[in-house]
Amino acid sequence: MGWFGSSEQKLPEPKISSDGAPIAPDRTQRAKCWEHRDVYFDCLEKNGIIDSVKEKDKAAKECAAESKGFEANCASSWVKYFKQRRVVDYQRNQQLEKLKAEGAVGTYVKPGEGR
């Protein structure tokens, strides 16, 4: 291995369609990505880490193997999206719990009504 070589496993380059656009992952590849995402997020949950971007060092220390699997099996744009979505979902759930504790009652408006 050369000076700048790496032993890390990289995702293969996406296949390119006849029009030059990358071909999206198939069902099996997506399922594998989601499985590794769930394992990584379970590890974060067990270690009390909500935002793995802001708590990068702690996440790297506690969930290194899980992170490696997640990043090896998902496109980098998906990794970024899933990490951000996890924080947004957590914040939304916290806000909903706060509203329920204050006595808020949920309502449902059919699409098209309430305009």
CSV table of N, CA, C and O in Angstrom, one decimal:
chain,number,residue,atom,x,y,z
A,1,MET,N,0.8,-1.2,0.0
A,1,MET,CA,0.0,0.0,0.0
A,1,MET,C,0.9,1.2,0.0
A,1,MET,O,1.9,1.3,0.7
A,2,GLY,N,0.5,2.3,-0.8
A,2,GLY,CA,1.3,3.5,-0.9
A,2,GLY,C,1.1,4.4,0.3
A,2,GLY,O,0.4,4.1,1.3
A,3,TRP,N,1.7,5.5,0.2
A,3,TRP,CA,1.7,6.5,1.3
A,3,TRP,C,0.3,7.0,1.6
A,3,TRP,O,-0.1,7.2,2.7
A,4,PHE,N,-0.5,7.2,0.6
A,4,PHE,CA,-1.8,7.7,0.8
A,4,PHE,C,-2.9,6.7,0.6
A,4,PHE,O,-4.1,7.0,0.5
A,5,GLY,N,-2.6,5.4,0.6
A,5,GLY,CA,-3.5,4.3,0.5
A,5,GLY,C,-4.4,4.2,1.8
A,5,GLY,O,-4.1,4.7,2.8
A,6,SER,N,-5.5,3.5,1.6
A,6,SER,CA,-6.4,3.3,2.7
A,6,SER,C,-6.9,1.9,2.7
A,6,SER,O,-7.2,1.4,1.6
A,7,SER,N,-7.1,1.3,3.8
A,7,SER,CA,-7.6,0.0,3.9
A,7,SER,C,-9.1,0.0,4.1
A,7,SER,O,-9.7,-1.1,4.2
A,8,GLU,N,-9.7,1.2,4.3
A,8,GLU,CA,-11.2,1.3,4.5
A,8,GLU,C,-11.9,0.8,3.2
A,8,GLU,O,-11.5,1.1,2.1
A,9,GLN,N,-13.0,0.1,3.5
A,9,GLN,CA,-13.8,-0.4,2.4
A,9,GLN,C,-14.7,0.8,1.9
A,9,GLN,O,-15.3,1.5,2.7
A,10,LYS,N,-14.7,1.0,0.6
A,10,LYS,CA,-15.4,2.1,0.0
A,10,LYS,C,-16.6,1.5,-0.8
A,10,LYS,O,-16.5,0.4,-1.3
A,11,LEU,N,-17.7,2.3,-0.9
A,11,LEU,CA,-18.8,1.9,-1.7
A,11,LEU,C,-18.3,1.9,-3.2
A,11,LEU,O,-17.6,2.7,-3.6
A,12,PRO,N,-18.8,0.9,-3.9
A,12,PRO,CA,-18.5,1.0,-5.4
A,12,PRO,C,-19.1,2.2,-6.0
A,12,PRO,O,-20.1,2.7,-5.5
A,13,GLU,N,-18.5,2.7,-7.0
A,13,GLU,CA,-19.0,3.8,-7.8
A,13,GLU,C,-20.4,3.4,-8.3
A,13,GLU,O,-20.6,2.3,-8.8
A,14,PRO,N,-21.4,4.3,-8.3
A,14,PRO,CA,-22.7,4.0,-8.8
A,14,PRO,C,-22.6,3.7,-10.3
A,14,PRO,O,-21.8,4.3,-11.0
A,15,LYS,N,-23.5,2.8,-10.8
A,15,LYS,CA,-23.5,2.5,-12.2
A,15,LYS,C,-24.2,3.7,-12.8
A,15,LYS,O,-25.0,4.4,-12.3
A,16,ILE,N,-23.7,4.0,-14.1
A,16,ILE,CA,-24.2,5.2,-14.8
A,16,ILE,C,-25.2,4.7,-15.9
A,16,ILE,O,-24.9,3.8,-16.7
A,17,SER,N,-26.3,5.4,-16.0
A,17,SER,CA,-27.3,5.1,-17.1
A,17,SER,C,-26.8,5.6,-18.4
A,17,SER,O,-25.8,6.3,-18.5
A,18,SER,N,-27.5,5.3,-19.5
A,18,SER,CA,-27.2,5.7,-20.8
A,18,SER,C,-27.2,7.2,-21.0
A,18,SER,O,-26.5,7.8,-21.8
A,19,ASP,N,-28.0,7.9,-20.1
A,19,ASP,CA,-28.0,9.4,-20.2
A,19,ASP,C,-27.0,10.1,-19.3
A,19,ASP,O,-26.9,11.3,-19.2
A,20,GLY,N,-26.2,9.3,-18.6
A,20,GLY,CA,-25.1,9.8,-17.8
A,20,GLY,C,-25.4,10.0,-16.4
A,20,GLY,O,-24.6,10.4,-15.6
A,21,ALA,N,-26.7,9.8,-16.0
A,21,ALA,CA,-27.1,10.0,-14.6
A,21,ALA,C,-26.8,8.7,-13.8
A,21,ALA,O,-26.9,7.6,-14.3
A,22,PRO,N,-26.4,8.8,-12.5
A,22,PRO,CA,-26.2,7.6,-11.7
A,22,PRO,C,-27.5,6.8,-11.5
A,22,PRO,O,-28.6,7.4,-11.4
A,23,ILE,N,-27.4,5.5,-11.4
A,23,ILE,CA,-28.6,4.7,-11.2
A,23,ILE,C,-28.7,4.5,-9.7
A,23,ILE,O,-27.8,4.2,-9.0
A,24,ALA,N,-30.0,4.7,-9.2
A,24,ALA,CA,-30.3,4.7,-7.8
A,24,ALA,C,-30.0,3.2,-7.2
A,24,ALA,O,-30.1,2.3,-8.0
A,25,PRO,N,-29.7,3.1,-5.9
A,25,PRO,CA,-29.6,1.8,-5.3
A,25,PRO,C,-30.8,1.0,-5.5
A,25,PRO,O,-31.9,1.5,-5.5
A,26,ASP,N,-30.6,-0.4,-5.6
A,26,ASP,CA,-31.8,-1.2,-5.7
A,26,ASP,C,-32.4,-1.5,-4.4
A,26,ASP,O,-31.8,-1.1,-3.3
A,27,ARG,N,-33.4,-2.3,-4.3
A,27,ARG,CA,-34.1,-2.6,-3.1
A,27,ARG,C,-33.2,-3.3,-2.0
A,27,ARG,O,-33.2,-2.9,-0.9
A,28,THR,N,-32.4,-4.2,-2.5
A,28,THR,CA,-31.5,-4.9,-1.6
A,28,THR,C,-30.5,-4.0,-1.0
A,28,THR,O,-30.2,-4.0,0.2
A,29,GLN,N,-29.9,-3.1,-1.8
A,29,GLN,CA,-28.9,-2.1,-1.3
A,29,GLN,C,-29.6,-1.1,-0.3
A,29,GLN,O,-28.9,-0.8,0.7
A,30,ARG,N,-30.8,-0.7,-0.6
A,30,ARG,CA,-31.5,0.2,0.3
A,30,ARG,C,-31.7,-0.5,1.6
A,30,ARG,O,-31.5,0.1,2.7
A,31,ALA,N,-32.2,-1.7,1.6
A,31,ALA,CA,-32.5,-2.5,2.8
A,31,ALA,C,-31.2,-2.6,3.7
A,31,ALA,O,-31.3,-2.5,4.9
A,32,LYS,N,-30.1,-2.9,3.0
A,32,LYS,CA,-28.8,-3.1,3.7
A,32,LYS,C,-28.4,-1.7,4.4
A,32,LYS,O,-28.0,-1.7,5.5
A,33,CYS,N,-28.6,-0.6,3.6
A,33,CYS,CA,-28.3,0.7,4.2
A,33,CYS,C,-29.2,0.9,5.4
A,33,CYS,O,-28.7,1.3,6.5
A,34,TRP,N,-30.5,0.7,5.3
A,34,TRP,CA,-31.4,1.0,6.4
A,34,TRP,C,-31.1,0.1,7.6
A,34,TRP,O,-31.2,0.5,8.8
A,35,GLU,N,-30.7,-1.1,7.4
A,35,GLU,CA,-30.3,-2.0,8.5
A,35,GLU,C,-29.1,-1.5,9.2
A,35,GLU,O,-29.1,-1.5,10.5
A,36,HIS,N,-28.1,-1.1,8.5
A,36,HIS,CA,-26.9,-0.5,9.2
A,36,HIS,C,-27.2,0.8,9.8
A,36,HIS,O,-26.6,1.1,10.9
A,37,ARG,N,-28.1,1.6,9.2
A,37,ARG,CA,-28.5,2.9,9.9
A,37,ARG,C,-29.1,2.6,11.2
A,37,ARG,O,-28.8,3.2,12.2
A,38,ASP,N,-30.0,1.6,11.2
A,38,ASP,CA,-30.7,1.3,12.5
A,38,ASP,C,-29.8,0.8,13.6
A,38,ASP,O,-29.9,1.1,14.7
A,39,VAL,N,-28.8,0.0,13.2
A,39,VAL,CA,-27.8,-0.5,14.1
A,39,VAL,C,-27.0,0.6,14.7
A,39,VAL,O,-26.8,0.7,15.9
A,40,TYR,N,-26.6,1.6,13.8
A,40,TYR,CA,-25.9,2.7,14.3
A,40,TYR,C,-26.7,3.6,15.2
A,40,TYR,O,-26.3,4.0,16.3
A,41,PHE,N,-28.0,3.9,14.8
A,41,PHE,CA,-28.8,4.7,15.7
A,41,PHE,C,-29.2,4.0,17.0
A,41,PHE,O,-29.3,4.7,18.0
A,42,ASP,N,-29.3,2.7,17.0
A,42,ASP,CA,-29.5,2.0,18.3
A,42,ASP,C,-28.3,2.2,19.2
A,42,ASP,O,-28.4,2.4,20.4
A,43,CYS,N,-27.1,2.2,18.6
A,43,CYS,CA,-25.9,2.4,19.4
A,43,CYS,C,-25.9,3.9,20.0
A,43,CYS,O,-25.6,4.1,21.2
A,44,LEU,N,-26.2,4.8,19.1
A,44,LEU,CA,-26.3,6.2,19.6
A,44,LEU,C,-27.3,6.3,20.7
A,44,LEU,O,-27.0,7.0,21.7
A,45,GLU,N,-28.4,5.7,20.6
A,45,GLU,CA,-29.5,5.7,21.6
A,45,GLU,C,-29.0,5.2,22.9
A,45,GLU,O,-29.2,5.8,24.0
A,46,LYS,N,-28.3,4.0,22.9
A,46,LYS,CA,-27.8,3.4,24.1
A,46,LYS,C,-26.8,4.3,24.8
A,46,LYS,O,-26.6,4.2,26.0
A,47,ASN,N,-26.1,5.1,24.0
A,47,ASN,CA,-25.1,6.0,24.6
A,47,ASN,C,-25.5,7.4,24.8
A,47,ASN,O,-24.7,8.3,25.1
A,48,GLY,N,-26.8,7.7,24.7
A,48,GLY,CA,-27.4,9.0,25.0
A,48,GLY,C,-26.9,10.1,24.0
A,48,GLY,O,-26.8,11.2,24.4
A,49,ILE,N,-26.7,9.7,22.8
A,49,ILE,CA,-26.2,10.7,21.8
A,49,ILE,C,-27.4,11.0,20.8
A,49,ILE,O,-27.9,10.1,20.2
A,50,ILE,N,-27.8,12.2,20.8
A,50,ILE,CA,-28.9,12.6,19.9
A,50,ILE,C,-28.3,13.1,18.6
A,50,ILE,O,-28.7,12.6,17.5
A,51,ASP,N,-27.4,14.0,18.6
A,51,ASP,CA,-26.8,14.6,17.4
A,51,ASP,C,-25.4,14.1,17.2
A,51,ASP,O,-24.4,14.6,17.8
A,52,SER,N,-25.2,13.1,16.3
A,52,SER,CA,-23.9,12.5,16.1
A,52,SER,C,-23.0,13.5,15.3
A,52,SER,O,-21.8,13.2,15.2
A,53,VAL,N,-23.5,14.6,14.8
A,53,VAL,CA,-22.6,15.5,14.1
A,53,VAL,C,-22.0,16.5,15.2
A,53,VAL,O,-20.8,16.7,15.2
A,54,LYS,N,-22.9,17.0,16.0
A,54,LYS,CA,-22.4,17.9,17.1
A,54,LYS,C,-21.6,17.2,18.1
A,54,LYS,O,-20.6,17.7,18.7
A,55,GLU,N,-21.9,15.9,18.4
A,55,GLU,CA,-21.2,15.1,19.4
A,55,GLU,C,-20.3,14.1,18.7
A,55,GLU,O,-20.3,12.9,19.0
A,56,LYS,N,-19.7,14.5,17.7
A,56,LYS,CA,-18.8,13.7,16.8
A,56,LYS,C,-17.8,12.8,17.5
A,56,LYS,O,-17.7,11.6,17.3
A,57,ASP,N,-17.1,13.4,18.5
A,57,ASP,CA,-16.1,12.7,19.2
A,57,ASP,C,-16.7,11.6,20.0
A,57,ASP,O,-16.2,10.4,20.0
A,58,LYS,N,-17.7,11.9,20.7
A,58,LYS,CA,-18.4,10.9,21.6
A,58,LYS,C,-19.0,9.7,20.7
A,58,LYS,O,-18.8,8.6,21.0
A,59,ALA,N,-19.6,10.1,19.6
A,59,ALA,CA,-20.2,9.1,18.7
A,59,ALA,C,-19.1,8.2,18.1
A,59,ALA,O,-19.2,7.0,18.0
A,60,ALA,N,-18.0,8.8,17.7
A,60,ALA,CA,-16.9,8.1,17.1
A,60,ALA,C,-16.3,7.1,18.2
A,60,ALA,O,-15.9,6.0,17.8
A,61,LYS,N,-16.2,7.5,19.4
A,61,LYS,CA,-15.6,6.7,20.5
A,61,LYS,C,-16.6,5.5,20.8
A,61,LYS,O,-16.1,4.4,20.9
A,62,GLU,N,-17.9,5.8,21.0
A,62,GLU,CA,-18.8,4.8,21.4
A,62,GLU,C,-19.4,3.9,20.3
A,62,GLU,O,-19.7,2.8,20.6
A,63,CYS,N,-19.4,4.4,19.1
A,63,CYS,CA,-20.1,3.7,18.0
A,63,CYS,C,-19.3,3.6,16.8
A,63,CYS,O,-19.8,3.7,15.6
A,64,ALA,N,-18.0,3.4,16.9
A,64,ALA,CA,-17.1,3.4,15.7
A,64,ALA,C,-17.4,2.3,14.7
A,64,ALA,O,-17.5,2.6,13.5
A,65,ALA,N,-17.6,1.1,15.2
A,65,ALA,CA,-17.9,0.0,14.3
A,65,ALA,C,-19.2,0.1,13.6
A,65,ALA,O,-19.3,-0.1,12.4
A,66,GLU,N,-20.2,0.6,14.4
A,66,GLU,CA,-21.5,0.8,13.8
A,66,GLU,C,-21.5,1.9,12.7
A,66,GLU,O,-22.2,1.8,11.7
A,67,SER,N,-20.8,3.0,13.0
A,67,SER,CA,-20.7,4.1,12.1
A,67,SER,C,-20.0,3.7,10.8
A,67,SER,O,-20.4,4.0,9.7
A,68,LYS,N,-19.0,2.8,11.0
A,68,LYS,CA,-18.2,2.4,9.8
A,68,LYS,C,-19.2,1.5,8.9
A,68,LYS,O,-19.2,1.7,7.7
A,69,GLY,N,-20.0,0.7,9.5
A,69,GLY,CA,-20.9,-0.1,8.7
A,69,GLY,C,-22.0,0.7,8.0
A,69,GLY,O,-22.3,0.5,6.9
A,70,PHE,N,-22.5,1.7,8.8
A,70,PHE,CA,-23.5,2.7,8.2
A,70,PHE,C,-22.9,3.4,7.0
A,70,PHE,O,-23.5,3.5,5.9
A,71,GLU,N,-21.7,4.0,7.2
A,71,GLU,CA,-21.1,4.8,6.1
A,71,GLU,C,-20.6,3.9,4.9
A,71,GLU,O,-20.6,4.4,3.8
A,72,ALA,N,-20.3,2.7,5.2
A,72,ALA,CA,-19.9,1.8,4.1
A,72,ALA,C,-21.0,1.3,3.3
A,72,ALA,O,-20.8,0.9,2.1
A,73,ASN,N,-22.2,1.3,3.8
A,73,ASN,CA,-23.4,0.7,3.1
A,73,ASN,C,-24.4,1.7,2.7
A,73,ASN,O,-25.4,1.3,2.1
A,74,CYS,N,-24.2,3.0,2.9
A,74,CYS,CA,-25.1,4.0,2.5
A,74,CYS,C,-24.3,5.1,1.7
A,74,CYS,O,-23.2,5.4,2.1
A,75,ALA,N,-25.0,5.7,0.8
A,75,ALA,CA,-24.4,6.9,0.1
A,75,ALA,C,-24.1,8.0,1.1
A,75,ALA,O,-24.9,8.2,2.0
A,76,SER,N,-23.1,8.8,0.9
A,76,SER,CA,-22.8,9.8,1.8
A,76,SER,C,-23.9,10.8,2.0
A,76,SER,O,-24.1,11.4,3.1
A,77,SER,N,-24.6,11.1,0.9
A,77,SER,CA,-25.8,12.0,1.0
A,77,SER,C,-26.9,11.4,1.9
A,77,SER,O,-27.5,12.2,2.6
A,78,TRP,N,-27.0,10.1,1.9
A,78,TRP,CA,-28.0,9.5,2.7
A,78,TRP,C,-27.6,9.5,4.2
A,78,TRP,O,-28.4,9.8,5.0
A,79,VAL,N,-26.3,9.3,4.4
A,79,VAL,CA,-25.8,9.4,5.8
A,79,VAL,C,-26.1,10.7,6.4
A,79,VAL,O,-26.6,10.9,7.5
A,80,LYS,N,-25.7,11.8,5.6
A,80,LYS,CA,-25.9,13.1,6.1
A,80,LYS,C,-27.4,13.4,6.3
A,80,LYS,O,-27.8,13.9,7.4
A,81,TYR,N,-28.3,13.0,5.4
A,81,TYR,CA,-29.7,13.2,5.6
A,81,TYR,C,-30.2,12.4,6.8
A,81,TYR,O,-31.0,13.0,7.6
A,82,PHE,N,-29.9,11.2,7.0
A,82,PHE,CA,-30.4,10.4,8.1
A,82,PHE,C,-30.0,11.0,9.4
A,82,PHE,O,-30.7,11.0,10.4
A,83,LYS,N,-28.7,11.4,9.5
A,83,LYS,CA,-28.2,12.1,10.7
A,83,LYS,C,-29.0,13.3,11.1
A,83,LYS,O,-29.4,13.6,12.2
A,84,GLN,N,-29.2,14.2,10.1
A,84,GLN,CA,-30.0,15.4,10.3
A,84,GLN,C,-31.5,15.1,10.6
A,84,GLN,O,-32.0,15.7,11.5
A,85,ARG,N,-32.0,14.1,9.9
A,85,ARG,CA,-33.4,13.7,10.2
A,85,ARG,C,-33.6,13.2,11.6
A,85,ARG,O,-34.7,13.5,12.2
A,86,ARG,N,-32.7,12.5,12.1
A,86,ARG,CA,-32.7,12.0,13.5
A,86,ARG,C,-32.9,13.1,14.5
A,86,ARG,O,-33.7,13.0,15.4
A,87,VAL,N,-32.1,14.2,14.3
A,87,VAL,CA,-32.2,15.3,15.2
A,87,VAL,C,-33.5,16.0,15.1
A,87,VAL,O,-34.2,16.4,16.1
A,88,VAL,N,-34.0,16.2,13.8
A,88,VAL,CA,-35.3,16.9,13.6
A,88,VAL,C,-36.4,16.1,14.2
A,88,VAL,O,-37.3,16.7,14.9
A,89,ASP,N,-36.4,14.8,14.0
A,89,ASP,CA,-37.4,13.9,14.6
A,89,ASP,C,-37.4,14.0,16.1
A,89,ASP,O,-38.5,14.1,16.8
A,90,TYR,N,-36.2,14.0,16.7
A,90,TYR,CA,-36.1,14.1,18.2
A,90,TYR,C,-36.7,15.4,18.7
A,90,TYR,O,-37.5,15.5,19.6
A,91,GLN,N,-36.3,16.5,18.0
A,91,GLN,CA,-36.8,17.8,18.4
A,91,GLN,C,-38.3,17.9,18.3
A,91,GLN,O,-39.0,18.5,19.1
A,92,ARG,N,-38.9,17.4,17.2
A,92,ARG,CA,-40.3,17.4,17.0
A,92,ARG,C,-41.0,16.6,18.1
A,92,ARG,O,-42.0,17.0,18.6
A,93,ASN,N,-40.5,15.4,18.4
A,93,ASN,CA,-41.1,14.6,19.5
A,93,ASN,C,-41.0,15.3,20.8
A,93,ASN,O,-42.0,15.2,21.6
A,94,GLN,N,-39.9,16.0,21.1
A,94,GLN,CA,-39.8,16.7,22.4
A,94,GLN,C,-40.9,17.8,22.4
A,94,GLN,O,-41.5,18.1,23.5
A,95,GLN,N,-41.1,18.5,21.3
A,95,GLN,CA,-42.0,19.6,21.3
A,95,GLN,C,-43.5,19.0,21.4
A,95,GLN,O,-44.3,19.6,22.2
A,96,LEU,N,-43.8,17.9,20.8
A,96,LEU,CA,-45.1,17.3,21.0
A,96,LEU,C,-45.3,16.9,22.4
A,96,LEU,O,-46.4,17.1,22.9
A,97,GLU,N,-44.3,16.3,23.0
A,97,GLU,CA,-44.5,15.9,24.4
A,97,GLU,C,-44.7,17.1,25.3
A,97,GLU,O,-45.5,17.1,26.3
A,98,LYS,N,-44.0,18.2,25.1
A,98,LYS,CA,-44.2,19.4,25.8
A,98,LYS,C,-45.6,19.9,25.7
A,98,LYS,O,-46.2,20.3,26.7
A,99,LEU,N,-46.1,19.9,24.4
A,99,LEU,CA,-47.5,20.4,24.2
A,99,LEU,C,-48.5,19.5,24.9
A,99,LEU,O,-49.5,20.0,25.5
A,100,LYS,N,-48.3,18.2,24.9
A,100,LYS,CA,-49.2,17.3,25.6
A,100,LYS,C,-49.2,17.5,27.0
A,100,LYS,O,-50.2,17.5,27.7
A,101,ALA,N,-48.0,17.8,27.6
A,101,ALA,CA,-47.9,18.1,29.0
A,101,ALA,C,-48.6,19.3,29.4
A,101,ALA,O,-49.1,19.5,30.5
A,102,GLU,N,-48.7,20.3,28.5
A,102,GLU,CA,-49.4,21.5,28.7
A,102,GLU,C,-50.9,21.4,28.5
A,102,GLU,O,-51.6,22.4,28.6
A,103,GLY,N,-51.4,20.2,28.0
A,103,GLY,CA,-52.8,20.0,27.8
A,103,GLY,C,-53.3,20.2,26.4
A,103,GLY,O,-54.5,20.3,26.2
A,104,ALA,N,-52.4,20.3,25.5
A,104,ALA,CA,-52.8,20.5,24.1
A,104,ALA,C,-53.5,19.2,23.6
A,104,ALA,O,-53.2,18.1,24.0
A,105,VAL,N,-54.5,19.5,22.7
A,105,VAL,CA,-55.3,18.4,22.1
A,105,VAL,C,-55.0,18.4,20.6
A,105,VAL,O,-55.1,19.4,20.0
A,106,GLY,N,-54.7,17.2,20.1
A,106,GLY,CA,-54.5,17.1,18.7
A,106,GLY,C,-55.8,17.1,17.9
A,106,GLY,O,-56.8,16.8,18.4
A,107,THR,N,-55.7,17.7,16.7
A,107,THR,CA,-56.9,17.8,15.8
A,107,THR,C,-56.5,17.2,14.5
A,107,THR,O,-55.3,17.2,14.1
A,108,TYR,N,-57.5,16.9,13.7
A,108,TYR,CA,-57.2,16.4,12.4
A,108,TYR,C,-58.1,17.2,11.4
A,108,TYR,O,-59.3,17.3,11.6
A,109,VAL,N,-57.5,17.7,10.4
A,109,VAL,CA,-58.3,18.5,9.4
A,109,VAL,C,-58.1,17.7,8.1
A,109,VAL,O,-57.0,17.4,7.7
A,110,LYS,N,-59.2,17.3,7.4
A,110,LYS,CA,-59.1,16.6,6.2
A,110,LYS,C,-58.5,17.5,5.1
A,110,LYS,O,-58.7,18.7,5.1
A,111,PRO,N,-57.7,17.0,4.3
A,111,PRO,CA,-57.1,17.8,3.2
A,111,PRO,C,-58.1,18.5,2.4
A,111,PRO,O,-59.2,17.9,2.1
A,112,GLY,N,-57.9,19.8,2.2
A,112,GLY,CA,-58.9,20.5,1.4
A,112,GLY,C,-59.9,21.3,2.3
A,112,GLY,O,-60.5,22.3,1.9
A,113,GLU,N,-60.0,20.9,3.6
A,113,GLU,CA,-60.9,21.6,4.5
A,113,GLU,C,-60.0,22.5,5.3
A,113,GLU,O,-58.8,22.4,5.4
A,114,GLY,N,-60.6,23.4,6.0
A,114,GLY,CA,-59.9,24.3,6.8
A,114,GLY,C,-59.1,25.4,6.1
A,114,GLY,O,-58.2,26.1,6.6
A,115,ARG,N,-59.6,25.7,4.9
A,115,ARG,CA,-58.9,26.8,4.1
A,115,ARG,C,-59.8,28.0,4.2
A,115,ARG,O,-60.9,28.1,4.4
